[in-house]
mmCIF file of C-alpha atoms in Angstrom:
data_model
loop_
_atom_site.group_PDB
_atom_site.id
_atom_site.type_symbol
_atom_site.label_atom_id
_atom_site.label_comp_id
_atom_site.label_asym_id
_atom_site.label_seq_id
_atom_site.Cartn_x
_atom_site.Cartn_y
_atom_site.Cartn_z
ATOM 1 C CA MET A 1 -40.833 159.452 6.743
ATOM 2 C CA GLU A 2 -41.964 156.092 8.062
ATOM 3 C CA ASN A 3 -38.926 154.300 6.535
ATOM 4 C CA ARG A 4 -36.584 156.795 8.135
ATOM 5 C CA ILE A 5 -38.094 156.188 11.568
ATOM 6 C CA GLN A 6 -37.801 152.410 11.087
ATOM 7 C CA ARG A 7 -34.088 152.736 10.213
ATOM 8 C CA ILE A 8 -33.449 154.867 13.259
ATOM 9 C CA PHE A 9 -34.935 152.255 15.579
ATOM 10 C CA LEU A 10 -33.681 149.122 13.776
ATOM 11 C CA MET A 11 -29.996 150.088 13.430
ATOM 12 C CA PRO A 12 -29.242 150.034 17.207
ATOM 13 C CA LEU A 13 -30.975 146.661 17.472
ATOM 14 C CA LEU A 14 -28.913 145.146 14.643
ATOM 15 C CA THR A 15 -25.683 146.519 16.081
ATOM 16 C CA ALA A 16 -26.472 145.111 19.518
ATOM 17 C CA SER A 17 -27.299 141.671 18.033
ATOM 18 C CA THR A 18 -24.018 141.552 16.096
ATOM 19 C CA LEU A 19 -21.992 142.393 19.203
ATOM 20 C CA ALA A 20 -23.801 139.720 21.205
ATOM 21 C CA LEU A 21 -23.099 137.003 18.606
ATOM 22 C CA SER A 22 -19.429 137.997 18.439
ATOM 23 C CA ALA A 23 -19.132 137.624 22.189
ATOM 24 C CA LEU A 24 -20.774 134.199 22.192
ATOM 25 C CA THR A 25 -18.778 132.798 19.199
ATOM 26 C CA PRO A 26 -15.114 131.836 20.015
ATOM 27 C CA SER A 27 -12.456 133.019 17.590
ATOM 28 C CA SER A 28 -10.354 130.718 15.320
ATOM 29 C CA ALA A 29 -7.322 131.433 17.499
ATOM 30 C CA ALA A 30 -9.238 130.183 20.516
ATOM 31 C CA PHE A 31 -10.158 126.996 18.612
ATOM 32 C CA ALA A 32 -6.515 126.437 17.653
ATOM 33 C CA ALA A 33 -5.347 126.939 21.233
ATOM 34 C CA ASP A 34 -8.009 124.541 22.476
ATOM 35 C CA ASP A 35 -7.012 121.870 19.904
ATOM 36 C CA THR A 36 -3.353 122.206 20.893
ATOM 37 C CA ALA A 37 -4.210 121.784 24.549
ATOM 38 C CA ASN A 38 -6.289 118.662 23.845
ATOM 39 C CA THR A 39 -3.719 116.954 21.549
ATOM 40 C CA VAL A 40 -2.613 113.547 22.923
ATOM 41 C CA LYS A 41 0.941 112.563 22.069
ATOM 42 C CA ALA A 42 1.630 108.826 21.633
ATOM 43 C CA ASP A 43 4.099 107.527 24.169
ATOM 44 C CA VAL A 44 5.895 104.976 21.920
ATOM 45 C CA GLU A 45 9.274 103.567 22.845
ATOM 46 C CA ARG A 46 11.523 103.564 19.806
ATOM 47 C CA ARG A 47 13.534 100.400 19.194
ATOM 48 C CA ASP A 48 16.663 100.125 17.036
ATOM 49 C CA VAL A 49 16.799 96.941 14.956
ATOM 50 C CA LEU A 50 20.084 95.953 13.333
ATOM 51 C CA ASP A 51 19.651 94.015 10.091
ATOM 52 C CA ASP A 52 22.659 91.878 9.157
ATOM 53 C CA LEU A 53 22.132 91.329 5.466
ATOM 54 C CA LEU A 54 24.304 89.763 2.803
ATOM 55 C CA ASP A 55 25.729 92.688 0.863
ATOM 56 C CA THR A 56 28.331 91.589 -1.659
ATOM 57 C CA GLU A 57 29.118 88.212 -0.090
ATOM 58 C CA ASN A 58 28.297 85.941 -3.037
ATOM 59 C CA PHE A 59 30.624 83.038 -2.154
ATOM 60 C CA GLU A 60 29.921 80.562 0.620
ATOM 61 C CA VAL A 61 32.074 77.926 2.332
ATOM 62 C CA GLY A 62 30.641 75.603 4.966
ATOM 63 C CA ILE A 63 31.157 72.485 7.059
ATOM 64 C CA GLN A 64 28.520 70.184 8.534
ATOM 65 C CA GLY A 65 28.237 67.173 10.753
ATOM 66 C CA GLY A 66 25.306 64.893 11.430
ATOM 67 C CA ILE A 67 23.797 61.450 10.980
ATOM 68 C CA MET A 68 23.062 59.494 7.812
ATOM 69 C CA SER A 69 20.667 56.564 7.755
ATOM 70 C CA ILE A 70 22.083 54.270 5.057
ATOM 71 C CA GLU A 71 19.272 51.971 3.955
ATOM 72 C CA ASP A 72 19.849 48.384 5.173
ATOM 73 C CA PHE A 73 23.087 49.479 6.905
ATOM 74 C CA GLU A 74 22.078 51.367 10.076
ATOM 75 C CA SER A 75 22.775 55.013 10.864
ATOM 76 C CA SER A 76 26.270 56.420 11.010
ATOM 77 C CA PRO A 77 28.100 59.718 11.549
ATOM 78 C CA TRP A 78 28.227 62.040 8.557
ATOM 79 C CA VAL A 79 30.677 64.862 7.791
ATOM 80 C CA SER A 80 30.587 67.163 4.780
ATOM 81 C CA ALA A 81 31.996 70.345 3.300
ATOM 82 C CA HIS A 82 30.601 72.568 0.578
ATOM 83 C CA VAL A 83 31.399 75.579 -1.586
ATOM 84 C CA GLY A 84 28.563 77.710 -2.919
ATOM 85 C CA TYR A 85 27.941 80.697 -5.145
ATOM 86 C CA HIS A 86 24.845 82.902 -4.869
ATOM 87 C CA ILE A 87 23.774 83.766 -8.393
ATOM 88 C CA SER A 88 21.024 86.139 -7.296
ATOM 89 C CA GLU A 89 18.872 86.948 -4.284
ATOM 90 C CA HIS A 90 16.892 83.738 -4.853
ATOM 91 C CA PHE A 91 19.129 81.214 -6.649
ATOM 92 C CA TYR A 92 22.453 79.649 -5.695
ATOM 93 C CA VAL A 93 24.606 76.639 -6.600
ATOM 94 C CA LYS A 94 26.475 74.437 -4.146
ATOM 95 C CA ALA A 95 29.158 71.757 -4.592
ATOM 96 C CA ARG A 96 29.339 69.211 -1.749
ATOM 97 C CA TYR A 97 31.746 66.483 -0.649
ATOM 98 C CA ALA A 98 30.738 64.127 2.177
ATOM 99 C CA GLN A 99 31.672 60.873 3.901
ATOM 100 C CA ALA A 100 29.957 58.284 6.101
ATOM 101 C CA LYS A 101 30.565 54.650 7.055
ATOM 102 C CA ALA A 102 27.939 51.924 6.824
ATOM 103 C CA GLY A 103 27.193 49.606 9.731
ATOM 104 C CA GLU A 104 25.972 46.004 9.635
ATOM 105 C CA THR A 105 22.772 44.754 8.020
ATOM 106 C CA SER A 106 20.055 42.961 9.983
ATOM 107 C CA PHE A 107 20.980 39.744 8.160
ATOM 108 C CA GLU A 108 24.604 39.988 9.308
ATOM 109 C CA LYS A 109 23.516 40.506 12.917
ATOM 110 C CA LEU A 110 20.841 37.796 13.100
ATOM 111 C CA ALA A 111 22.447 35.036 11.000
ATOM 112 C CA ASN A 112 25.964 35.600 12.333
ATOM 113 C CA ALA A 113 27.069 35.219 8.715
ATOM 114 C CA ALA A 114 30.174 36.403 6.942
ATOM 115 C CA PRO A 115 30.276 40.173 6.370
ATOM 116 C CA LEU A 116 28.685 41.316 3.143
ATOM 117 C CA LEU A 117 31.223 44.125 2.758
ATOM 118 C CA THR A 118 34.802 44.742 3.712
ATOM 119 C CA ASP A 119 35.727 47.724 5.863
ATOM 120 C CA ASP A 120 36.858 49.673 2.802
ATOM 121 C CA GLU A 121 33.614 48.890 0.957
ATOM 122 C CA ARG A 122 31.588 50.214 3.896
ATOM 123 C CA GLU A 123 33.053 53.670 3.360
ATOM 124 C CA LEU A 124 30.474 55.867 1.644
ATOM 125 C CA THR A 125 31.703 58.913 -0.264
ATOM 126 C CA TYR A 126 29.486 61.421 -2.019
ATOM 127 C CA TYR A 127 30.274 64.380 -4.244
ATOM 128 C CA GLY A 128 27.805 66.389 -6.298
ATOM 129 C CA LEU A 129 26.333 69.717 -7.318
ATOM 130 C CA ASN A 130 23.024 71.243 -6.175
ATOM 131 C CA ILE A 131 20.987 74.239 -7.266
ATOM 132 C CA GLY A 132 19.041 75.945 -4.500
ATOM 133 C CA TYR A 133 16.155 78.383 -4.246
ATOM 134 C CA ASN A 134 15.571 80.706 -1.276
ATOM 135 C CA LEU A 135 11.895 80.122 -0.641
ATOM 136 C CA LEU A 136 10.969 81.824 2.644
ATOM 137 C CA PRO A 137 13.199 84.681 3.876
ATOM 138 C CA GLY A 138 12.281 85.991 7.320
ATOM 139 C CA GLU A 139 13.420 86.646 10.885
ATOM 140 C CA ILE A 140 13.830 84.596 14.036
ATOM 141 C CA PHE A 141 13.394 86.142 17.504
ATOM 142 C CA PHE A 142 15.606 84.661 20.234
ATOM 143 C CA SER A 143 14.457 87.326 22.705
ATOM 144 C CA LYS A 144 12.718 90.700 22.733
ATOM 145 C CA ASP A 145 15.916 92.506 21.724
ATOM 146 C CA THR A 146 17.698 89.755 19.734
ATOM 147 C CA VAL A 147 16.572 89.269 16.147
ATOM 148 C CA PHE A 148 18.356 87.387 13.362
ATOM 149 C CA ASN A 149 17.617 87.113 9.663
ATOM 150 C CA SER A 150 16.809 83.644 8.388
ATOM 151 C CA VAL A 151 15.857 81.861 5.179
ATOM 152 C CA PHE A 152 14.303 78.507 4.280
ATOM 153 C CA SER A 153 15.490 77.058 0.972
ATOM 154 C CA VAL A 154 15.109 73.917 -1.112
ATOM 155 C CA GLU A 155 17.801 72.227 -3.204
ATOM 156 C CA LEU A 156 17.853 69.731 -6.043
ATOM 157 C CA GLY A 157 20.982 68.161 -7.444
ATOM 158 C CA GLY A 158 22.916 65.153 -8.529
ATOM 159 C CA GLY A 159 26.306 63.521 -8.129
ATOM 160 C CA ASN A 160 28.098 60.227 -7.525
ATOM 161 C CA THR A 161 28.146 57.921 -4.527
ATOM 162 C CA ASP A 162 31.045 55.524 -4.029
ATOM 163 C CA PHE A 163 29.746 52.663 -1.886
ATOM 164 C CA ALA A 164 30.116 48.873 -1.691
ATOM 165 C CA GLY A 165 32.865 48.878 -4.290
ATOM 166 C CA ASP A 166 30.740 50.625 -6.904
ATOM 167 C CA GLU A 167 29.911 54.128 -8.065
ATOM 168 C CA GLN A 168 26.274 55.080 -8.511
ATOM 169 C CA PHE A 169 24.608 58.204 -9.851
ATOM 170 C CA THR A 170 22.805 59.908 -6.978
ATOM 171 C CA VAL A 171 19.868 62.316 -6.850
ATOM 172 C CA ASN A 172 19.880 64.697 -3.904
ATOM 173 C CA LEU A 173 16.835 66.450 -2.376
ATOM 174 C CA THR A 174 17.527 68.906 0.455
ATOM 175 C CA ALA A 175 15.554 71.256 2.695
ATOM 176 C CA ASN A 176 17.808 73.842 4.315
ATOM 177 C CA TYR A 177 17.231 76.435 7.053
ATOM 178 C CA ARG A 178 19.838 79.137 7.712
ATOM 179 C CA VAL A 179 20.071 81.673 10.538
ATOM 180 C CA PHE A 180 22.415 84.605 9.815
ATOM 181 C CA LEU A 181 24.283 85.336 13.027
ATOM 182 C CA THR A 182 26.133 88.206 11.284
ATOM 183 C CA ASP A 183 26.402 89.336 7.676
ATOM 184 C CA TRP A 184 29.202 86.805 7.049
ATOM 185 C CA ILE A 185 28.406 83.725 9.148
ATOM 186 C CA ALA A 186 25.277 81.550 9.255
ATOM 187 C CA TRP A 187 24.089 78.533 11.217
ATOM 188 C CA ASP A 188 22.795 75.747 8.944
ATOM 189 C CA LEU A 189 20.199 73.044 9.540
ATOM 190 C CA SER A 190 19.427 70.619 6.725
ATOM 191 C CA MET A 191 17.484 67.453 5.966
ATOM 192 C CA SER A 192 18.445 65.530 2.826
ATOM 193 C CA ASP A 193 17.576 62.401 0.926
ATOM 194 C CA TYR A 194 20.229 60.721 -1.235
ATOM 195 C CA LEU A 195 18.725 58.320 -3.785
ATOM 196 C CA PHE A 196 20.924 55.764 -5.540
ATOM 197 C CA ASN A 197 20.748 52.120 -6.684
ATOM 198 C CA THR A 198 22.518 49.242 -4.941
ATOM 199 C CA GLU A 199 22.747 45.458 -5.374
ATOM 200 C CA VAL A 200 24.402 44.700 -2.059
ATOM 201 C CA THR A 201 21.519 42.597 -0.709
ATOM 202 C CA GLY A 202 21.211 40.541 -3.891
ATOM 203 C CA GLU A 203 18.644 42.618 -5.763
ATOM 204 C CA SER A 204 18.884 45.943 -7.550
ATOM 205 C CA LYS A 205 16.812 48.600 -5.854
ATOM 206 C CA THR A 206 16.680 52.343 -5.337
ATOM 207 C CA THR A 207 17.601 53.245 -1.779
ATOM 208 C CA HIS A 208 16.555 56.309 0.202
ATOM 209 C CA ASN A 209 19.359 57.434 2.491
ATOM 210 C CA LEU A 210 18.156 60.145 4.863
ATOM 211 C CA ASN A 211 20.557 62.640 6.339
ATOM 212 C CA PHE A 212 20.183 65.234 9.103
ATOM 213 C CA ALA A 213 23.071 67.679 9.540
ATOM 214 C CA THR A 214 23.966 70.995 11.095
ATOM 215 C CA GLY A 215 26.957 73.285 10.770
ATOM 216 C CA VAL A 216 28.177 76.757 9.917
ATOM 217 C CA SER A 217 28.702 78.638 6.662
ATOM 218 C CA PHE A 218 31.008 81.569 5.981
ATOM 219 C CA TYR A 219 30.312 84.223 3.334
ATOM 220 C CA PHE A 220 32.838 86.367 1.535
#
């Protein structure tokens, strides 16, 4: 009898407590609506970037002009042309032909002596073959909306130099930087050292002939 009386009085209390908790607790739908209202959308301006990449253009033809410092014979204009083939994404080979003309030595200027070389012997001609490695591919930003692909590469090669009436084997070391204006044309900047032996000044020695050049290359 006592348990029955307790159930009669406790049931209304439990029902009232349940209804009160339901009223105080927000539903899952209310939580979802609240989360949607508080979601912050990122205001990011999308920018289209056009990448001009070399697709199937494995062959390269280029021309360059610059200055060559011929050891003991001043600096002179330098012109060259090359044909290259890109073996892979990293390696390429390049055949080069170039010309320059030597000036006067310090001895010829100071002593007012007879010329050491004739005009024909002052003509310097180089032809050789290099193998190159694309070391640092990247991008160059000319402005906020103008971006070009670029690559820094190093080259090692050898060939022949015809100078002072003699032909000498020549070792060539080159650092090259290219900016791809489109997928078929690039702007070249290069610094080279041409090492060969001469006996023009009376002793046999290895000369370092530094060259700075710039030009364009075409890919097909």
